[in-house]
Structures are given as C-alpha cells and as structure tokens.
Short mmCIF file of C-alpha atoms and ligand atoms in Angstrom, two decimals:
data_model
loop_
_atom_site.label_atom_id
_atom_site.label_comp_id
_atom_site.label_asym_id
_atom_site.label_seq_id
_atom_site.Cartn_x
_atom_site.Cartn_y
_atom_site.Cartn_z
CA UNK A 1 -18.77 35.50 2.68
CA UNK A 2 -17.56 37.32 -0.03
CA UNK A 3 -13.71 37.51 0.40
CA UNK A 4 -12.95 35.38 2.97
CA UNK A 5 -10.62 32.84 2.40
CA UNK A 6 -12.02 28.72 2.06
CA UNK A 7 -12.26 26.48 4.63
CA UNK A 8 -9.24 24.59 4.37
CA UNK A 9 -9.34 20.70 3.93
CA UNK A 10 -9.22 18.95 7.21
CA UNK A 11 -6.90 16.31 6.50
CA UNK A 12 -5.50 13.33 9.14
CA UNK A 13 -3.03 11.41 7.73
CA UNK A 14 -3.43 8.12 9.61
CA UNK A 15 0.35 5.44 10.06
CA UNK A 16 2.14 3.84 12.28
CA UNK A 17 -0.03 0.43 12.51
CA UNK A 18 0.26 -3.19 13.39
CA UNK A 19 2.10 -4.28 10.68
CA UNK A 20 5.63 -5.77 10.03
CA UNK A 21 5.70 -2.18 7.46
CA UNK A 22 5.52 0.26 10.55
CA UNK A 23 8.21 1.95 10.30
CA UNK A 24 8.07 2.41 6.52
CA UNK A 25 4.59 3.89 6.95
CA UNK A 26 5.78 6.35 9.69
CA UNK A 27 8.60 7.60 7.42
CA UNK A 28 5.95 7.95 3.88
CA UNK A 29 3.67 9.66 6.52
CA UNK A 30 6.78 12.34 7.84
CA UNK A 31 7.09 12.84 4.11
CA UNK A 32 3.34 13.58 3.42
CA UNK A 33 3.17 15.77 6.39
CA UNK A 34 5.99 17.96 4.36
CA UNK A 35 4.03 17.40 0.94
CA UNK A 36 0.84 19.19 2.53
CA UNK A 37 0.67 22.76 1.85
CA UNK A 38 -0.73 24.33 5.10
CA UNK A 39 -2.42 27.04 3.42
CA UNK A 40 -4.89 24.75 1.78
CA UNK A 41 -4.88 21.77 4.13
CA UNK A 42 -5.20 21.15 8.08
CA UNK A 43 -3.15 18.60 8.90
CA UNK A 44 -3.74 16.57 11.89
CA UNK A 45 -1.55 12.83 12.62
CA UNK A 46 -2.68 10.25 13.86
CA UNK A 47 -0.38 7.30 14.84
CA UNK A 48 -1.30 3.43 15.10
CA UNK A 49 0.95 1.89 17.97
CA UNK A 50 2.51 -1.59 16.55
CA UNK A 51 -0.01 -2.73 19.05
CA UNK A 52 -2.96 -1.05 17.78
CA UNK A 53 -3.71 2.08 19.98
CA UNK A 54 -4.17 5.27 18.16
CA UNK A 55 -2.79 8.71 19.53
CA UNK A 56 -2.46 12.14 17.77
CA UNK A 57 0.97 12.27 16.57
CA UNK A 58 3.26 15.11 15.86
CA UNK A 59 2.44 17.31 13.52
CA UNK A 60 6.49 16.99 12.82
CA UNK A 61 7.98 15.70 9.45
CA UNK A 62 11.06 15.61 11.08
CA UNK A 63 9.97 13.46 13.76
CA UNK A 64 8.61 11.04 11.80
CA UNK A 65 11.99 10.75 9.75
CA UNK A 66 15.23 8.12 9.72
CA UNK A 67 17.56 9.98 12.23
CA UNK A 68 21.21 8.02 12.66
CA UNK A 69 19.88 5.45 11.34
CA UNK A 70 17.03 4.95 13.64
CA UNK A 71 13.79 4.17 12.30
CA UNK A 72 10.75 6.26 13.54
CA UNK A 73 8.06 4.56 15.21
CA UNK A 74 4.63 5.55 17.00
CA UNK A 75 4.94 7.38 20.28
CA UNK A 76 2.77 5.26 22.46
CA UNK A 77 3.01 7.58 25.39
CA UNK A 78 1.47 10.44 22.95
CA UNK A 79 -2.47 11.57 24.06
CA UNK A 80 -4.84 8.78 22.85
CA UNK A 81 -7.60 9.49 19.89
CA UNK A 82 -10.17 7.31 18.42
CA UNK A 83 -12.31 8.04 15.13
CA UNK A 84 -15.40 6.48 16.02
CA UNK A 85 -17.47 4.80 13.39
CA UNK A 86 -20.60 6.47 13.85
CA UNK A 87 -21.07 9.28 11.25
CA UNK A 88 -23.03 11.58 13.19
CA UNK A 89 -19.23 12.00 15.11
CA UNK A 90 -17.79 12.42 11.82
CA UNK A 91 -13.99 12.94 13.15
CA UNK A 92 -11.69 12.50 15.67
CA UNK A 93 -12.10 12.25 19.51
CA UNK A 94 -9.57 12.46 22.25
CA UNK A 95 -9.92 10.50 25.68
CA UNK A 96 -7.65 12.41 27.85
CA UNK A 97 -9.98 15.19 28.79
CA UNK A 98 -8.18 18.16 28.46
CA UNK A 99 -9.32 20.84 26.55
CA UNK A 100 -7.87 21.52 23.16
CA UNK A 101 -9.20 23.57 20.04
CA UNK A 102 -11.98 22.15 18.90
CA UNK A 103 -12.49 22.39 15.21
CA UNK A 104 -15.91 22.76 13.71
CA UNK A 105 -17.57 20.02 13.16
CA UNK A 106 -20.20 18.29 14.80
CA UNK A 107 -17.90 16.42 17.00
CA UNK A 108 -18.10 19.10 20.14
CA UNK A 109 -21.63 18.20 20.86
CA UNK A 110 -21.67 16.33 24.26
CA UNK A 111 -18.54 14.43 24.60
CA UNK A 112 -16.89 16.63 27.27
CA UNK A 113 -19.35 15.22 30.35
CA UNK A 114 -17.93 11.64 28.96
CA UNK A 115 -14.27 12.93 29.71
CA UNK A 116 -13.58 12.68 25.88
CA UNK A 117 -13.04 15.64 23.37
CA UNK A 118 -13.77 16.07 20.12
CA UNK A 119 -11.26 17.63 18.29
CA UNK A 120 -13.94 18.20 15.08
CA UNK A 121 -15.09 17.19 12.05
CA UNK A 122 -12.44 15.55 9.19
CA UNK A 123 -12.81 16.21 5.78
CA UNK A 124 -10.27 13.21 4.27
CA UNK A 125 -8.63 10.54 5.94
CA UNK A 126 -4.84 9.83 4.48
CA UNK A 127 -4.50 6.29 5.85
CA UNK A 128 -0.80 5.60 4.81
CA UNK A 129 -0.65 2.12 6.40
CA UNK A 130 0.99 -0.54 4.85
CA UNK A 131 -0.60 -4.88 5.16
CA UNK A 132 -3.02 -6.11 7.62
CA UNK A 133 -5.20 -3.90 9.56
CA UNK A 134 -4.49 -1.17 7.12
CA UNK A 135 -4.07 -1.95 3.62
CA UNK A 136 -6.51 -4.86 3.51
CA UNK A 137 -10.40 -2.86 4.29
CA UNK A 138 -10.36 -2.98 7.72
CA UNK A 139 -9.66 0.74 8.26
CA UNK A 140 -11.43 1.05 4.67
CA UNK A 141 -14.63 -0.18 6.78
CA UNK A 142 -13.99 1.50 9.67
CA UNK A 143 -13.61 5.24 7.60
CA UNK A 144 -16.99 3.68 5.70
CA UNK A 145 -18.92 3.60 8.69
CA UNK A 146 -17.81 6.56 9.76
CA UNK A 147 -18.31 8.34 6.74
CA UNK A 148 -15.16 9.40 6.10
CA UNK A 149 -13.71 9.98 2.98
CA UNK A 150 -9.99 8.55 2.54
CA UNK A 151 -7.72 8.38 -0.11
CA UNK A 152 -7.25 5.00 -2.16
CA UNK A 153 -9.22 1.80 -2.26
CA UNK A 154 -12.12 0.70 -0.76
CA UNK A 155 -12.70 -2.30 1.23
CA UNK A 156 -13.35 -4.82 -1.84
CA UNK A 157 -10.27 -3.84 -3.63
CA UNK A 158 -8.32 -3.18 -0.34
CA UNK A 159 -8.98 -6.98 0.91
CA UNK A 160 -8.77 -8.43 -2.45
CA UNK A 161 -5.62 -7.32 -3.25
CA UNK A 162 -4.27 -8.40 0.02
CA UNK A 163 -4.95 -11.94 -0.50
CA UNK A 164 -3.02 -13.19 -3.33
CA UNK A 165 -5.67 -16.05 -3.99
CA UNK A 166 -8.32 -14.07 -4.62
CA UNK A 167 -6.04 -10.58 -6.30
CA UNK A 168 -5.18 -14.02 -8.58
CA UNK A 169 -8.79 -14.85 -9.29
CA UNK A 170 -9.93 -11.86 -10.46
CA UNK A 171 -6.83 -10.66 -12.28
CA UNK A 172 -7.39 -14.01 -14.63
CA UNK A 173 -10.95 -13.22 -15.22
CA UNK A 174 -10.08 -10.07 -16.70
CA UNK A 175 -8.00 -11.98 -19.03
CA UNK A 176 -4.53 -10.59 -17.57
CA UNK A 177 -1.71 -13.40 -17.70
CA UNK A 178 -1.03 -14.15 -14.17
CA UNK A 179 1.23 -17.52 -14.43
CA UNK A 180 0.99 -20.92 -12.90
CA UNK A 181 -0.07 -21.41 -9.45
CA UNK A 182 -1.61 -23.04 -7.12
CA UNK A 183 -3.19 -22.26 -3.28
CA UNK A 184 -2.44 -24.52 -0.25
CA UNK A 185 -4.90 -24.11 2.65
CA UNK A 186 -4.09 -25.29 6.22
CA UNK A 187 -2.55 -29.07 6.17
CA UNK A 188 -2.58 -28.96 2.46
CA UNK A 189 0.52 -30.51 0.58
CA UNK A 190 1.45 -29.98 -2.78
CA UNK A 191 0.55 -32.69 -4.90
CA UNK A 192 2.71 -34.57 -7.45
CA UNK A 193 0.55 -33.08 -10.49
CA UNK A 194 1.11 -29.55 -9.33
CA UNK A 195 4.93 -30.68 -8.87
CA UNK A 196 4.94 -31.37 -12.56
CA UNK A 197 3.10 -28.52 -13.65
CA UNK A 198 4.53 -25.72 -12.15
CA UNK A 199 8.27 -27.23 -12.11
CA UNK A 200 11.42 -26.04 -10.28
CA UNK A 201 12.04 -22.98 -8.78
CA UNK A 202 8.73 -22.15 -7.59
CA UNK A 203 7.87 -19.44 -5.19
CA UNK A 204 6.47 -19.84 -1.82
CA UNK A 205 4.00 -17.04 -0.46
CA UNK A 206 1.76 -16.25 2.31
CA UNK A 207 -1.39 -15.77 0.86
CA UNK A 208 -1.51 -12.16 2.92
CA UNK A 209 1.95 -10.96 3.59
CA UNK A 210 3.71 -8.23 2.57
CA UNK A 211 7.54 -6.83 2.10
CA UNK A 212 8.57 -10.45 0.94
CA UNK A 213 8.36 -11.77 4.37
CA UNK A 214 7.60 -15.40 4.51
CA UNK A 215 8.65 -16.18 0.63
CA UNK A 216 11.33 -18.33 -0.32
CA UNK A 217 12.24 -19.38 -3.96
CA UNK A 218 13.06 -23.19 -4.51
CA UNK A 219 15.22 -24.95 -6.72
CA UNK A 220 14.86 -28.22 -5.25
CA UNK A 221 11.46 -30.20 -3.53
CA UNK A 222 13.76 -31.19 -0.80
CA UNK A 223 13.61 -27.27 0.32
CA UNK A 224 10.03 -27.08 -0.03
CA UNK A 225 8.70 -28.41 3.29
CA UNK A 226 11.06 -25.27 5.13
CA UNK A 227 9.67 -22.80 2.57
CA UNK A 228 5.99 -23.73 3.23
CA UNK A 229 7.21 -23.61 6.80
CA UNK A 230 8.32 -19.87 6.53
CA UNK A 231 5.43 -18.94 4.55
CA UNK A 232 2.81 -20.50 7.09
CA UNK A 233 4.56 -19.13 10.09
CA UNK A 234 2.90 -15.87 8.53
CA UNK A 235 -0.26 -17.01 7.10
CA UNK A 236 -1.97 -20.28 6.82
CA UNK A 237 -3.01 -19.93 3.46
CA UNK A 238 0.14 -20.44 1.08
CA UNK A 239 0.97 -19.79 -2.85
CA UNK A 240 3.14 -22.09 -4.64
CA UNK A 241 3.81 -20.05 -7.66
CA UNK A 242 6.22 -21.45 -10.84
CA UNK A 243 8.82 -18.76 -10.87
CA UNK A 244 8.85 -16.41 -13.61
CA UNK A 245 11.67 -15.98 -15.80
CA UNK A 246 11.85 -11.77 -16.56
CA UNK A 247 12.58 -9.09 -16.08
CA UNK A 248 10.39 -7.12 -12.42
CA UNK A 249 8.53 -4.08 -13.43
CA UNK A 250 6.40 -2.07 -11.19
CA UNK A 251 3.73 1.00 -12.77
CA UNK A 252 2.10 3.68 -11.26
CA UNK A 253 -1.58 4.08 -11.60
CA UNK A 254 -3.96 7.40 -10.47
CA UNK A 255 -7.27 7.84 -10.84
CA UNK A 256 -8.18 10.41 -12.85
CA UNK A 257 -9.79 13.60 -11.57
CA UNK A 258 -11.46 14.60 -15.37
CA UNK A 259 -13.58 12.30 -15.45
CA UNK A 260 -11.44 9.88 -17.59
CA UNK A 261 -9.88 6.47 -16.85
CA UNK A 262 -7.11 5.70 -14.34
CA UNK A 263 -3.82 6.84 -15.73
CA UNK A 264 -0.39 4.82 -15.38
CA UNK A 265 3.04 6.35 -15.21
CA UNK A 266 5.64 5.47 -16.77
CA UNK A 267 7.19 1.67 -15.27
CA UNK A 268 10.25 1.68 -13.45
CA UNK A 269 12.70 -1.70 -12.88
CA UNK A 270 14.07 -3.00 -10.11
CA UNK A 271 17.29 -5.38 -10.45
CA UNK A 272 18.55 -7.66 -7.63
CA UNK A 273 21.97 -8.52 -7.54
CA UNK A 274 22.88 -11.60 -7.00
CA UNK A 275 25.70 -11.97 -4.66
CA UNK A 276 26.97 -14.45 -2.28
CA UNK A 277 24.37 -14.46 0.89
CA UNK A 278 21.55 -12.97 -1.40
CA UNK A 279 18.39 -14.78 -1.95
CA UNK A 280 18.87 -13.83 -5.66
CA UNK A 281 15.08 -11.85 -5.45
CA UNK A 282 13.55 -9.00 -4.06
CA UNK A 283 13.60 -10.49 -0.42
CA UNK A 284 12.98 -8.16 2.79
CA UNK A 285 17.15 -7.59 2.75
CA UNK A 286 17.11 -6.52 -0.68
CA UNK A 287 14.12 -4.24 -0.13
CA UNK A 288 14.60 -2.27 3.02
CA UNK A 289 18.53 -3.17 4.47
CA UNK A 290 21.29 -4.12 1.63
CA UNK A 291 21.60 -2.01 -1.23
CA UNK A 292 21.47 -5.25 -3.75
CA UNK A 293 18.48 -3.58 -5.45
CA UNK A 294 18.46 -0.79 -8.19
CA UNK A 295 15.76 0.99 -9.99
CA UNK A 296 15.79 2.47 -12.97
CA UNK A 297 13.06 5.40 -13.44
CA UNK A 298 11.93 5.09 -15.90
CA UNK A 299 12.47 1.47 -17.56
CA UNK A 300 14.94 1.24 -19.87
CA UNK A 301 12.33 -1.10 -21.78
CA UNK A 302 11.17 -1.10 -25.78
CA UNK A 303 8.08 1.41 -26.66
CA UNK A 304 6.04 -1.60 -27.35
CA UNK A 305 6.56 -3.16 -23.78
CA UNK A 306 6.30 0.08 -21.69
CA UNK A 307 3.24 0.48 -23.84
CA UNK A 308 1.90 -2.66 -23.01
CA UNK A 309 2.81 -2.64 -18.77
CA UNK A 310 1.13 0.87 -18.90
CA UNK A 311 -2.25 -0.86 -20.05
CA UNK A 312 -1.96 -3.94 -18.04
CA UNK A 313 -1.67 -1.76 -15.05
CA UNK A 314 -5.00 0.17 -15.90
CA UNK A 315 -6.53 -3.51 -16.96
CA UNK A 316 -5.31 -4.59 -13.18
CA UNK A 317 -6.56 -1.73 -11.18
CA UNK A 318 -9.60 -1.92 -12.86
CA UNK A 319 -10.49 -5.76 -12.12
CA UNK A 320 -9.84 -5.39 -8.80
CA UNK A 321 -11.82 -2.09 -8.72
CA UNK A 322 -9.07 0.05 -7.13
CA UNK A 323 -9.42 3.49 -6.28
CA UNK A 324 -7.31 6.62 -6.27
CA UNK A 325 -4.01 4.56 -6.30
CA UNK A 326 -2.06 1.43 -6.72
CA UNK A 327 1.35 0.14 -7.66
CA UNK A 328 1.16 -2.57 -9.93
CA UNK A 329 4.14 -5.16 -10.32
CA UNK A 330 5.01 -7.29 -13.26
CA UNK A 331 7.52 -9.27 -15.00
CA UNK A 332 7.94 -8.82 -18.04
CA UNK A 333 9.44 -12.09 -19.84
CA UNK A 334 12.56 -12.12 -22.61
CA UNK A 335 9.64 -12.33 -25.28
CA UNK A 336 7.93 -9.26 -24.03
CA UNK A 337 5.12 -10.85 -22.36
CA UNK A 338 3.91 -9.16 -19.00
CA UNK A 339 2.45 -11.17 -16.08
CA UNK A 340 1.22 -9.48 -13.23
CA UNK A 341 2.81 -10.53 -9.91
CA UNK A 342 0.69 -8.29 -7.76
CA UNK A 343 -1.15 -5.01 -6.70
CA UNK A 344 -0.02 -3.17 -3.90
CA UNK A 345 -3.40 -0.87 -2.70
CA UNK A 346 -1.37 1.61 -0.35
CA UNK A 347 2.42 1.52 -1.91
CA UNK A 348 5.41 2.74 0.08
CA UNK A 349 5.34 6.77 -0.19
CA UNK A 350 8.55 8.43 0.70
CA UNK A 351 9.93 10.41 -1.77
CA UNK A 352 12.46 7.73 -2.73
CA UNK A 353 9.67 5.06 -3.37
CA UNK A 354 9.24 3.86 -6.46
CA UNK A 355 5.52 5.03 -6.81
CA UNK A 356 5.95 8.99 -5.98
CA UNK A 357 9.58 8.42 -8.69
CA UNK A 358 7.22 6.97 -11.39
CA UNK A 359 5.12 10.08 -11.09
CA UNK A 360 7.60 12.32 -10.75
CA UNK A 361 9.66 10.91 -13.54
CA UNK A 362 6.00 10.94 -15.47
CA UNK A 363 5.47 14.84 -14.68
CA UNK A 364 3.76 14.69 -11.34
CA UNK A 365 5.75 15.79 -8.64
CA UNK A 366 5.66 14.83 -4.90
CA UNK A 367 3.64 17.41 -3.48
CA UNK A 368 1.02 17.74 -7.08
CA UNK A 369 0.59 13.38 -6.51
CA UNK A 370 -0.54 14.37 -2.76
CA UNK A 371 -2.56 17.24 -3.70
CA UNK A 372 -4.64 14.95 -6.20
CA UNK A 373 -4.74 12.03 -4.55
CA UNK A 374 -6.69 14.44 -1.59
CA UNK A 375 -8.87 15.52 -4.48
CA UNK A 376 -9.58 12.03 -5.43
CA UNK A 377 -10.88 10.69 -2.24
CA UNK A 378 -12.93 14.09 -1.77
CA UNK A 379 -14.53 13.94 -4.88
CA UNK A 380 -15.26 10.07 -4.48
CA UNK A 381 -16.04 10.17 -0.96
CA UNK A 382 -17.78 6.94 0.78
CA UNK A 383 -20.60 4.50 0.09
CA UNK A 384 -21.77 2.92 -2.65
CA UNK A 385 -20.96 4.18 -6.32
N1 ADP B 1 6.38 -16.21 -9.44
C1 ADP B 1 7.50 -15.51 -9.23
N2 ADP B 1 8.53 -15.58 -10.13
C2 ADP B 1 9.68 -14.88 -9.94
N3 ADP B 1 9.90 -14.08 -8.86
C3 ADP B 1 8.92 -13.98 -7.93
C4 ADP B 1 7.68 -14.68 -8.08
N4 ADP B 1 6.92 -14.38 -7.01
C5 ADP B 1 7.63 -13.54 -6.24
N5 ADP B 1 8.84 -13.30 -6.78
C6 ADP B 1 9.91 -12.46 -6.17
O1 ADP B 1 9.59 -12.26 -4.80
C7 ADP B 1 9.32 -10.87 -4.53
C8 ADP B 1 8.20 -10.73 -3.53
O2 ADP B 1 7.03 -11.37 -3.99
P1 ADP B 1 5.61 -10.65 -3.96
O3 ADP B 1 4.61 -11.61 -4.51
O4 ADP B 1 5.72 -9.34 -4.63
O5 ADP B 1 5.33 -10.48 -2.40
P2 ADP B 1 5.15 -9.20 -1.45
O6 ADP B 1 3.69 -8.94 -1.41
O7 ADP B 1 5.67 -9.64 -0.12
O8 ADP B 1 5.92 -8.06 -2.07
C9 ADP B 1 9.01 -10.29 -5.90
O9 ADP B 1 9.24 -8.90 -5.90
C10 ADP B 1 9.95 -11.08 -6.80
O10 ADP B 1 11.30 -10.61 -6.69
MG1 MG B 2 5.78 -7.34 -3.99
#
C-alpha cells in the first residue's frame, strides 16, 4: 500500500545457552537489544537456560547487563518458547497457553487446541551464543531446518571452527601457516618424536573448548601429564601445540553486502602481563576477571604486517567457509610472519569486545555492524548456496 510504512524485520536475538560463555553471551545480547533500532526491527529475546530450556526473555538491555558486579544470567522461571524445526511453523511458539499478540506469520494456525501459542513468523534469528550447542552448528541446524535465516556461519563452518583439529586441517590446505601440532585422541600419549618436534613450551588444548578453559602452557614434560589432564577434563580430544613466539593479534572480518569479498578491519593486540600468579597467556583470568590484559585498537603494527593479518583473515574465513562474521586470531612472530591460532564463528559482542572495537575503530560503529550483519543473514538466508 502506497504510503504505509514496511514491515519491520522480525528479529529474535537468541543467548543465554549451555555453555561455560553464558554470561558473556547474555551481556553481548543486552547490548544488541540497545543496538536495534525499533523503528526498523522487532525485537523479540529468547534466553537458553545454562541447562538448555528456552524462554522469551526481556525485551530489557538493562536486564541483561553487569549490575554490582553481578553477572546476568537466563531467567529460568521466565514463560517457556521453542522454535520448532519444521518450516511450515517458521517462528517461535510458546507452551504456557496464554494468549499473547500473535504476530503474522503462519505460526497462529492450530496451535492454540495443543495449549501452545504461536507468537508468529521470524524474519532473522541473532543467535549470540558463545561454544557448544551454539557456536558449533547445532543451533545452525536447528535454524536450517526451520528455515530460518540467522546471522553468521552455517553449520560446516560453525562445527569446523569449533574443533581445532579439523579448523587446523583446513586452514593448512589453504596454504595459511598454522604451526606445529599434533592431535591426541582418547588414551593417546604424546610420543617421543612429537616431543622432539614440537619442543618446550607447548600448549595444551581441548580440541572444542572455548575462553582458554582447559589450556595450560608447559615448560617442562614433567607438567604435561596435569595439562593433558585439564584439557581432557573438557574434551577428550586434545592439541599439543609448540608455542608460538609473537606477538597475539586478533582481525575483524564481515561479509560484504555489495557483492564483493569479506572485508577485515583493522587488527587489534592484546598483551598479557606477566605477573606473579599469572599464567603468562591469555588464560580465562586474564580474559574475563584480572585486568592483566590490554588491547590496543588498532595495532600498533608496521603497514606491511597489518597488511598482511588483514588478508590472512579473509584467506581464513574463506577456507573454513564462514559467513557474515568471524574474529580471527593470530600471532604474528618478531620476523613478521602471521600464524593463525584460531577462528572464533560467534565472537564476544559487547561494546567493549574486541570485534565491535575493530569495526568501530575501522569506521563501523556498534549499531551500523548490527544493522549489516541483519542484512547479511537476510540476504543469505538458509539452504544450500
Ligand atoms: N601455540 C600457541 N602459542 C602461544 N600461545 C598460545 C598458543 N595456543 C594458545 N596460546 C595462548 O592461549 C590462549 C587461548 O588459546 P586458544 O587456542 O585461543 O583457545 P580458546 O579457543 O579457548 O580461546 C591464546 O589466546 C594464547 O594466549
Ligand atoms: Mg582464543
């Protein structure tokens, strides 16, 4: 109708979740809830409880925030919601019964006799959830089967960036310097060879973990049997990995909406001190409770080696066939070699995380990254491409 304003964009932003990153995700999903301009977009949260049930959550940044130092979580008591995977429902359905304002889509038709209510169609799924069950393609599938359009990565590059074996595998076919390593399955020890070849300190890593959980550096074989202890307490599947010596880098990368390649932003650095009590990387403490880390955004790099992380990061999303986002992390070594430590799929998103700082430091500010990243997944939408 000529006149009348557009639909706006249906948009639930989907955190919370069962991961050890819960509360991060609930405060990058308070700060998208601000981001969202209301006159384009209908917002609607949905939490994940920490043990997987889903509810509609407040449609309150503030809730979702750090207050007095408290860190927000899911409310668990809040009215439960599923998103079925059946794309005939195409959106979200409560289970409490009670009539609420049904949107438009499809979702009305005969649910109420089943005690459930649909509360209409959704246009783009925001799922802001950090490690397993979230970052790794199982909501990926789930929003496939449904349908469902959501911003980022698909389910290949989703699980294959979670698991550092494989992220490994097909970083190194695309060329991309990834440094020594080597992958220890259930029962597996590390042989003498491997000893020799990757040499001391080497890193130990669950194969799918997240926020440094699990990962000790060692500096003497003694240590090792504890640190592939921690590491398999979270995941079977370990990475012994010869530390790098360098300097840790993380870039930005978008997809691009005019048709071009992915775009980086500029890198930013992050610097660990190392103090008494410190684990002398960027450990869990360093990244979420002590203030031992600092970022500089931008790097404070030469032209030549911002140059080169910039392309490295488009070389990396692209062998891993990422979509919409990612936050790719390097180090860059004293000769100005880069070697990829890892992709992160769904990076931390508060204003103060080092992916919405690269844009913003690269000319993209908080709420223009949201708006295009909800562009992104509409225009790319599900299925095969
Ligand atoms: N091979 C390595 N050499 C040097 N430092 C490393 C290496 N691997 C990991 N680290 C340190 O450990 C941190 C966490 O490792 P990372 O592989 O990024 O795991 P996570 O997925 O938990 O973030 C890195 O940010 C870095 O400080
Ligand atoms: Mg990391």
């Amino acid at each position: 109708m000529p006149g009348s304003p557009p639909r706006r964009t249906r948009i639930a932003v989907l955190y919370g979740g069962r991961s050890t990153e819960h509360a991060i995700s609930c405060v990058s999903a308070g700060s998208v809830l601000r981001a969202l301009d209301r006159r384009r977009y209908d917002v609607v949260a949905v939490g994940i409880t920490p043990d997987g049930r889903w509810v509609l959550g407040p449609d309150d940044p503030d809730a979702l925030a750090v207050r007095d130092g408290v860190l927000p979580a899911v409310d668990a008591t809040a009215r439960p919601v599923v998103l079925p995977g059946d794309p005939t429902v195409g959106g979200l359905i409560a289970l409490d019964g009670v009539a609420v304002s049904a949107g438009p889509g499809p979702a009305d038709r005969g649910t109420a006799d089943l005690g459930a209510v649909g509360l209409g169609a959704v246009d783009v799924v925001f799922p802001l959830l950090h490690g397993p069950f979230g970052e790794d393609g199982t909501v990926q599938g789930l929003l496939e089967m449904a349908a469902v359009p959501y911003v980022g990565s698909g389910v290949f590059a989703s699980a294959a960036a979670m698991d550092k074996q494989y992220m490994k595998i097909l970083l190194a076919a695309a060329g991309l310097d990834i440094g020594p390593y080597t992958v220890l399955r259930a029962g597996q020890a590390l042989s003498g060879d491997d000893r020799e070849r990757l040499g001391l300190p080497v890193f130990v890593k669950p194969a799918r973990g997240g926020s440094s959980i699990g990962i000790s550096r060692v500096d003497a074989w003694d240590d090792l049997a504890t640190a592939l202890k921690a590491a398999r307490a979270v995941d079977p599947k370990v990475l012994v990995e010869a530390a790098v010596v360098g300097r840790e880098v993380e870039c930005g990368v978008l997809g691009s909406l005019d048709g071009g390649g992915p775009e980086a932003s500029l890198p930013a650095e992050v610097t660990v001190a190392s103090s008494a009590g410190s684990a002398g990387f960027y450990d869990f403490e360093a990244k979420y409770l002590s203030d031992a880390a600092r970022f500089d955004v931008p790097a404070n790099l030469p032209a030549e080696v911002t140059a080169a992380v910039r392309q490295i990061a488009v070389r990396a999303f692209v062998a891993l066939d990422c979509a919409g986002l990612a936050r790719v992390d390097v180090f860059v070594r004293p000769d100005g070699s880069v070697v990829v430590n890892e992709v992160n799929t769904m990076p931390g998103f508060t204003p103060t995380s080092m992916f919405p700082r690269m844009w913003a430091a690269t000319g993209l500010d908080y709420p223009r990254l949201v708006d295009r990243l909800v562009a992104l997944a509409t225009r790319h939408g599900t299925g095969l491409h």
